Coordinates of C-alpha atoms in Angstrom, one line a residue:
X1 CA -19.2 -4.5 25.0
X2 CA -18.5 -7.0 22.0
X3 CA -17.9 -10.6 22.7
X4 CA -14.9 -12.5 23.0
X5 CA -15.5 -14.0 19.5
X6 CA -14.4 -10.3 18.6
X7 CA -10.4 -10.9 18.8
X8 CA -11.2 -14.6 16.0
X9 CA -9.7 -15.6 13.2
X10 CA -8.5 -15.2 10.1
X11 CA -4.5 -14.2 7.9
X12 CA -4.4 -10.9 9.6
X13 CA -5.0 -11.9 13.3
X14 CA -2.4 -10.3 15.7
X15 CA -2.9 -7.5 13.9
X16 CA -3.9 -4.1 16.0
X17 CA -5.1 -1.3 13.4
X18 CA -6.1 2.1 14.8
X19 CA -9.5 3.2 13.2
X20 CA -10.0 6.9 13.0
X21 CA -13.7 7.7 13.2
X22 CA -14.9 9.3 9.5
X23 CA -17.7 8.3 7.0
X24 CA -17.4 6.1 3.8
X25 CA -14.4 4.7 2.2
X26 CA -12.4 4.8 6.0
X27 CA -14.9 3.1 8.0
X28 CA -15.1 0.4 4.8
X29 CA -11.5 0.3 4.4
X30 CA -10.9 -1.2 8.0
X31 CA -13.7 -2.8 8.1
X32 CA -12.1 -5.0 5.8
X33 CA -9.0 -5.6 7.7
X34 CA -11.1 -6.6 10.6
X35 CA -13.2 -9.0 8.9
X36 CA -9.5 -11.0 7.8
X37 CA -8.9 -10.9 11.6
X38 CA -7.3 -7.7 12.6
X39 CA -8.0 -6.2 15.6
X40 CA -9.4 -3.3 14.9
X41 CA -10.2 -0.6 17.6
X42 CA -11.8 2.6 16.2
X43 CA -11.7 5.8 17.6
X44 CA -15.4 7.3 18.0
X45 CA -16.3 11.2 18.5
X46 CA -18.0 12.2 21.7
X47 CA -20.6 13.4 19.2
X48 CA -20.5 10.7 16.8
X49 CA -19.3 11.2 12.6
X50 CA -22.7 12.7 11.0
X51 CA -23.7 9.9 9.1
X52 CA -27.0 9.5 8.8
X53 CA -27.8 5.5 10.4
X54 CA -28.4 4.1 13.4
X55 CA -25.5 2.9 15.2
X56 CA -26.5 -0.4 15.5
X57 CA -26.7 -0.9 11.4
X58 CA -23.5 0.6 10.4
X59 CA -22.2 -2.9 9.9
X60 CA -18.8 -1.0 7.9
X61 CA -18.4 -1.0 11.9
X62 CA -18.5 -4.8 11.9
X63 CA -15.9 -6.9 13.8
X64 CA -14.1 -4.0 15.4
X65 CA -14.0 -2.6 18.6
X66 CA -14.9 0.7 19.8
X67 CA -13.6 3.0 22.8
X68 CA -14.5 7.2 22.6
X69 CA -12.0 9.5 22.6
X70 CA -12.5 13.6 22.3
X71 CA -9.5 14.2 20.5
X72 CA -9.6 18.5 20.9
X73 CA -9.3 17.4 24.7
X74 CA -6.6 18.3 26.9
X75 CA -5.5 14.4 27.0
X76 CA -7.5 13.1 23.7
X77 CA -4.4 13.2 21.5
X78 CA -2.3 11.5 23.9
X79 CA -4.6 8.4 25.0
X80 CA -4.9 7.9 20.8
X81 CA -1.1 8.1 20.8
X82 CA -0.9 5.2 23.5
X83 CA -3.1 2.9 21.3
X84 CA -0.3 4.1 18.5
X85 CA 2.4 3.0 20.4
X86 CA 0.6 -0.7 20.7
X87 CA -0.8 -0.3 17.2
X88 CA 0.7 -2.1 13.6
X89 CA -1.5 0.3 11.2
X90 CA -3.6 3.9 11.4
X91 CA -6.2 4.9 9.6
X92 CA -7.3 8.3 9.4
X93 CA -9.6 9.8 6.4
X94 CA -9.7 13.8 7.7
X95 CA -8.8 17.1 5.2
X96 CA -5.1 17.2 4.5
X97 CA -3.2 19.4 7.7
X98 CA -6.7 17.7 10.5
X99 CA -4.5 15.3 12.1
X100 CA -1.6 17.8 12.5
X101 CA -3.7 20.0 14.1
X102 CA -5.2 17.6 16.7
X103 CA -2.0 16.9 17.5
X104 CA -2.0 13.1 15.4
X105 CA -0.3 13.6 12.2
X106 CA 2.6 11.5 10.7
X107 CA 5.3 12.4 12.2
X108 CA 4.4 12.4 16.0
X109 CA 2.9 9.4 15.7
X110 CA 5.8 7.7 14.3
X111 CA 7.9 9.4 17.1
X112 CA 6.5 7.3 19.4
X113 CA 6.5 4.6 17.2
X114 CA 8.4 4.5 13.8
X115 CA 7.3 0.7 12.5
X116 CA 3.4 2.2 12.6
X117 CA 1.8 2.1 8.7
X118 CA 0.2 5.1 8.5
X119 CA -3.0 5.2 6.6
X120 CA -4.7 7.8 5.0
X121 CA -7.8 8.2 2.6
X122 CA -8.7 10.9 1.0
X123 CA -10.9 12.1 -2.2
X124 CA -8.2 14.2 -3.5
X125 CA -5.3 13.7 -2.2
X126 CA -2.6 15.2 0.6
X127 CA -1.4 17.5 -2.1
X128 CA -2.5 19.2 -5.3
X129 CA -4.4 21.6 -5.9
X130 CA -7.7 21.2 -4.8
X131 CA -6.4 19.0 -1.6
X132 CA -7.8 20.8 0.7
X133 CA -11.2 21.1 -0.6
X134 CA -14.7 18.8 0.6
X135 CA -15.7 16.1 -1.7
X136 CA -17.8 13.4 -1.9
X137 CA -17.7 10.5 -4.6
X138 CA -19.4 11.3 -7.6
X139 CA -16.8 14.9 -7.1
X140 CA -14.1 12.8 -7.7
X141 CA -14.9 10.3 -10.2
X142 CA -15.6 13.3 -12.2
X143 CA -12.4 14.6 -13.2
X144 CA -11.3 11.2 -13.8
X145 CA -12.8 10.1 -16.7
X146 CA -14.7 7.4 -15.2
X147 CA -17.4 8.9 -14.5
X148 CA -18.0 9.7 -18.1
X149 CA -17.8 6.9 -19.3
X150 CA -21.0 5.3 -17.6
X151 CA -24.8 5.2 -18.9
X152 CA -26.7 6.0 -21.8
X153 CA -24.7 8.7 -25.0
X154 CA -27.9 10.7 -24.9
X155 CA -28.4 11.3 -21.1
X156 CA -26.5 12.7 -18.4
X157 CA -23.7 10.4 -17.1
X158 CA -24.8 6.9 -14.9
X159 CA -24.2 7.6 -11.0
X160 CA -22.8 4.1 -9.9
X161 CA -24.1 4.2 -6.0
X162 CA -20.7 5.4 -4.0
X163 CA -19.3 2.0 -5.3
X164 CA -16.6 3.3 -7.8
X165 CA -14.5 6.3 -6.2
X166 CA -15.2 5.0 -2.3
X167 CA -14.7 1.6 -2.1
X168 CA -12.8 0.8 -5.8
X169 CA -10.7 3.3 -5.5
X170 CA -10.2 4.7 -2.5
X171 CA -11.3 1.8 0.2
X172 CA -9.6 -1.3 -1.7
X173 CA -6.3 0.4 -2.7
X174 CA -6.0 1.5 0.9
X175 CA -6.2 -1.7 1.8
X176 CA -3.5 -2.5 -0.2
X177 CA -1.9 -0.2 0.9
X178 CA -1.2 -0.1 4.1
X179 CA -0.7 -4.3 3.9
X180 CA 2.2 -3.7 1.7
X181 CA 3.0 -1.4 3.6
X182 CA 3.0 -3.5 6.9
X183 CA 5.2 -6.2 4.9
X184 CA 8.3 -3.2 4.2
X185 CA 7.4 -2.5 8.1
X186 CA 7.9 -5.9 9.5
X187 CA 10.7 -6.8 7.1
X188 CA 12.8 -3.1 7.5
X189 CA 11.5 -1.8 11.1
X190 CA 10.4 1.0 9.1
X191 CA 6.3 2.4 8.8
X192 CA 5.7 5.0 6.5
X193 CA 2.9 6.8 5.2
X194 CA 0.5 5.5 2.8
X195 CA -1.3 8.5 0.6
X196 CA -4.6 6.9 -0.9
X197 CA -6.5 9.2 -2.8
X198 CA -10.2 8.6 -4.4
X199 CA -9.4 10.2 -8.0
X200 CA -5.7 8.6 -8.1
X201 CA -7.3 4.1 -7.2
X202 CA -10.2 5.5 -9.8
X203 CA -8.5 7.0 -12.6
X204 CA -5.9 3.4 -11.5
X205 CA -9.4 1.0 -12.0
X206 CA -9.5 2.4 -15.7
X207 CA -6.0 1.4 -16.8
X208 CA -7.0 -1.6 -19.8
X209 CA -9.4 1.2 -21.0
X210 CA -6.7 3.7 -21.4
X211 CA -4.6 1.8 -23.0
X212 CA -7.2 0.2 -25.6
X213 CA -7.9 3.9 -26.5
X214 CA -4.5 4.9 -26.8
X215 CA -4.9 1.8 -29.5
X216 CA -7.4 3.4 -31.4
X217 CA -9.3 -0.1 -29.8
X218 CA -12.3 2.5 -27.5
X219 CA -14.1 5.0 -28.7
X220 CA -13.8 9.0 -25.6
X221 CA -17.9 8.3 -26.3
X222 CA -20.7 6.3 -24.0
X223 CA -22.2 3.4 -25.3
X224 CA -20.2 2.8 -28.5
X225 CA -17.9 0.2 -27.0
X226 CA -17.3 -3.3 -26.3
X227 CA -17.6 -2.9 -22.4
X228 CA -20.3 -0.3 -22.1
X229 CA -23.0 -1.4 -23.7
X230 CA -22.8 0.1 -26.2
X231 CA -21.7 -3.6 -27.1
X232 CA -25.5 -5.4 -28.2
X233 CA -24.1 -8.9 -26.9
X234 CA -22.6 -6.7 -23.8
X235 CA -25.7 -4.9 -21.7
X236 CA -28.9 -5.9 -20.2
X237 CA -32.2 -6.2 -21.8
X238 CA -36.1 -5.1 -20.1
X239 CA -38.2 -8.2 -20.3
X240 CA -42.0 -8.9 -20.3
X241 CA -42.7 -8.1 -16.6
X242 CA -40.3 -5.1 -16.4
X243 CA -37.0 -6.1 -14.9
X244 CA -34.0 -7.0 -16.9
X245 CA -31.5 -9.6 -18.0
X246 CA -27.9 -8.9 -18.1
X247 CA -25.8 -10.4 -21.7
X248 CA -21.7 -10.8 -21.8
X249 CA -21.2 -12.6 -24.6
X250 CA -18.6 -11.4 -26.2
X251 CA -16.5 -14.8 -27.0
X252 CA -17.7 -16.6 -30.4
X253 CA -18.8 -19.4 -28.9
X254 CA -20.6 -18.2 -25.6
X255 CA -22.4 -16.3 -28.1
X256 CA -23.4 -19.1 -30.4
X257 CA -25.0 -20.1 -27.8
X258 CA -26.6 -17.1 -26.2
X259 CA -28.3 -16.4 -30.0
X260 CA -29.1 -19.8 -30.0
X261 CA -31.2 -19.8 -26.6
X262 CA -32.7 -16.5 -27.5
X263 CA -34.2 -18.2 -30.8
X264 CA -32.5 -15.6 -33.1
X265 CA -29.8 -17.3 -34.7
X266 CA -31.6 -16.8 -38.2
X267 CA -32.4 -13.0 -37.5
X268 CA -29.2 -12.1 -36.5
X269 CA -26.3 -10.4 -38.3
X270 CA -23.2 -10.6 -38.2
X271 CA -22.0 -9.9 -34.9
X272 CA -18.6 -8.4 -35.5
X273 CA -20.6 -6.1 -38.4
X274 CA -20.5 -2.8 -36.2
X275 CA -22.5 -1.2 -38.4
X276 CA -25.7 -3.2 -37.7
X277 CA -25.5 -4.0 -34.2
X278 CA -28.6 -1.7 -33.8
X279 CA -30.1 -4.0 -35.8
X280 CA -28.7 -6.4 -33.2
X281 CA -29.5 -4.9 -30.3
X282 CA -33.0 -4.0 -31.5
X283 CA -33.3 -8.1 -33.0
X284 CA -32.1 -8.9 -28.9
X285 CA -34.3 -6.6 -26.9
X286 CA -37.3 -7.4 -28.7
X287 CA -36.7 -11.7 -28.3
X288 CA -36.2 -10.7 -24.1
X289 CA -39.3 -8.4 -24.0
X290 CA -41.5 -11.5 -24.8
X291 CA -41.3 -13.4 -21.7
X292 CA -40.5 -12.2 -18.3
X293 CA -37.0 -12.9 -16.0
X294 CA -37.9 -15.6 -14.8
X295 CA -38.5 -17.1 -17.7
X296 CA -35.7 -16.3 -19.0
X297 CA -33.6 -17.5 -16.7
X298 CA -34.8 -21.4 -16.5
X299 CA -33.9 -20.8 -20.3
X300 CA -30.3 -19.7 -19.8
X301 CA -29.8 -22.0 -16.6
X302 CA -27.2 -23.7 -17.6
X303 CA -26.0 -22.3 -20.4
X304 CA -22.4 -20.8 -20.6
X305 CA -24.3 -18.1 -22.7
X306 CA -23.3 -15.4 -19.9
X307 CA -26.7 -14.4 -19.5
X308 CA -27.8 -13.4 -15.5
X309 CA -31.2 -11.9 -14.4
X310 CA -30.6 -9.1 -12.8
X311 CA -31.4 -9.0 -9.0
X312 CA -32.4 -6.1 -6.4
X313 CA -30.3 -6.1 -3.4
X314 CA -33.0 -7.7 -1.3
X315 CA -33.5 -10.2 -3.9
X316 CA -29.3 -11.6 -4.2
X317 CA -29.4 -13.6 -1.2
X318 CA -31.7 -15.3 -2.4
X319 CA -30.1 -16.3 -5.7
X320 CA -29.1 -20.5 -5.7
X321 CA -25.9 -20.2 -5.9
X322 CA -25.5 -17.3 -3.9
X323 CA -26.9 -18.7 -1.3
X324 CA -25.1 -22.0 -2.1
X325 CA -21.9 -19.9 -1.4
X326 CA -23.2 -18.1 1.8
X327 CA -22.0 -15.0 -0.2
X328 CA -24.7 -13.7 2.2
X329 CA -25.1 -14.3 6.1
X330 CA -27.7 -13.2 8.1
X331 CA -26.3 -11.7 12.1
X332 CA -28.1 -10.2 14.8
X333 CA -30.5 -9.8 12.5
X334 CA -28.7 -8.2 9.6
X335 CA -28.3 -9.1 6.2
X336 CA -25.1 -8.2 4.9
X337 CA -22.4 -9.6 3.0
X338 CA -19.9 -12.2 4.3
X339 CA -16.3 -11.4 4.5
X340 CA -14.6 -11.5 1.3
X341 CA -12.4 -13.1 0.4
X342 CA -12.0 -16.9 1.0
X343 CA -9.0 -18.8 2.6
X344 CA -7.9 -21.9 3.2
X345 CA -6.0 -22.0 6.0
X346 CA -7.0 -18.9 7.3
X347 CA -11.0 -18.8 7.4
X348 CA -12.3 -15.5 7.8
X349 CA -15.6 -15.0 9.6
X350 CA -18.7 -12.7 10.7
X351 CA -17.4 -13.0 14.9
X352 CA -19.5 -9.9 16.1
X353 CA -22.4 -6.7 15.0
X354 CA -21.6 -3.2 14.2
X355 CA -19.1 -1.7 17.0
X356 CA -21.2 1.0 19.1
X357 CA -19.4 4.1 20.0
X358 CA -17.7 3.2 23.6
X359 CA -19.2 0.2 24.3
X360 CA -16.0 -1.8 24.5
X361 CA -13.3 0.9 26.8
X362 CA -12.6 -1.3 29.3
X363 CA -11.7 -5.0 27.0
X364 CA -9.3 -2.5 24.8
X365 CA -8.0 -1.1 28.1
X366 CA -7.3 -3.9 29.0
X367 CA -6.1 -5.7 26.3
X368 CA -3.9 -3.5 25.2
X369 CA -2.9 -2.1 28.1
X370 CA -4.4 1.3 28.5
X371 CA -5.9 2.2 31.9
X372 CA -6.1 5.6 30.5
X373 CA -8.7 5.5 28.8
X374 CA -11.3 4.1 31.7
X375 CA -10.8 7.6 32.9
X376 CA -12.2 9.0 29.7
X377 CA -14.8 7.2 29.3
X378 CA -17.8 8.2 28.9

């Protein structure tokens, strides 16, 4: 059972969220709401979600509470609707039509709670020719043009883990959507459905680049532009020890400091001479290969050259700046990112570790006044 601190602090204290268990962007969105202080009750399935990770390590379920409900059982939908009666937000990530078939679709939920914000997280969206098709992050970001932007021109597009689609184009847009709809619901008493599709959010992320493309300031191919690795002073370079440094010296004053500290001020061709970018890149690459990552980190320490070491996941928590800010934290034996962003008046906290399936049934039944949950506690 989650400790008493589960009902903690943050700007969303008092907001109640029902999360119908799934994998990927839905749980991450619910985690963000929980990190911000919402009371998130995750409705787990009796047979789990199919995610190949021990629930004790699934930190996207931190700061939540869990009950187990079999939506395919006779009383399963009614138990979820009892939760809906008392909730502000519901999040589900089924394929279109599945929630309706299970008896917990938007129409049914709004009949019970007209103020409910019903958040729907999918890859393709609720409508369109592919709405009913299966997929994962990489397949969703591919048609948007975003995947095709990333990587070297002579290699296949680089796979950005599941960060661009699932989490940036999916979870974060769902959270923005449900919070905007919650604001509207509290002002008007009217809930609504939020259709958060990864294809929509991922396409939206590239808004600025579409503008640059229309203006003739972006070439529609990989590694040929200012921000995609085509620019020799905005990219990554290998060091003597086989690690990397990242360079983002775009503005003139930062670039001047960069070439000075790198020691190529006399060799570097004019930064605006695109025809000589290849020559500049070779010069920069040769210099970085001459020293180790740690040596270059020391060279650029305290400068405005916009250069930083490329760290691994396990190295990142030990970076001096991130350590000083507490960007990462150790909780329950797991090193993980701390809640973000930060609030001056309503600070957030990491209150409990990953919710274990069904472990909070008794507490939720009491706090949400749903004694029927106890009868279903298996």
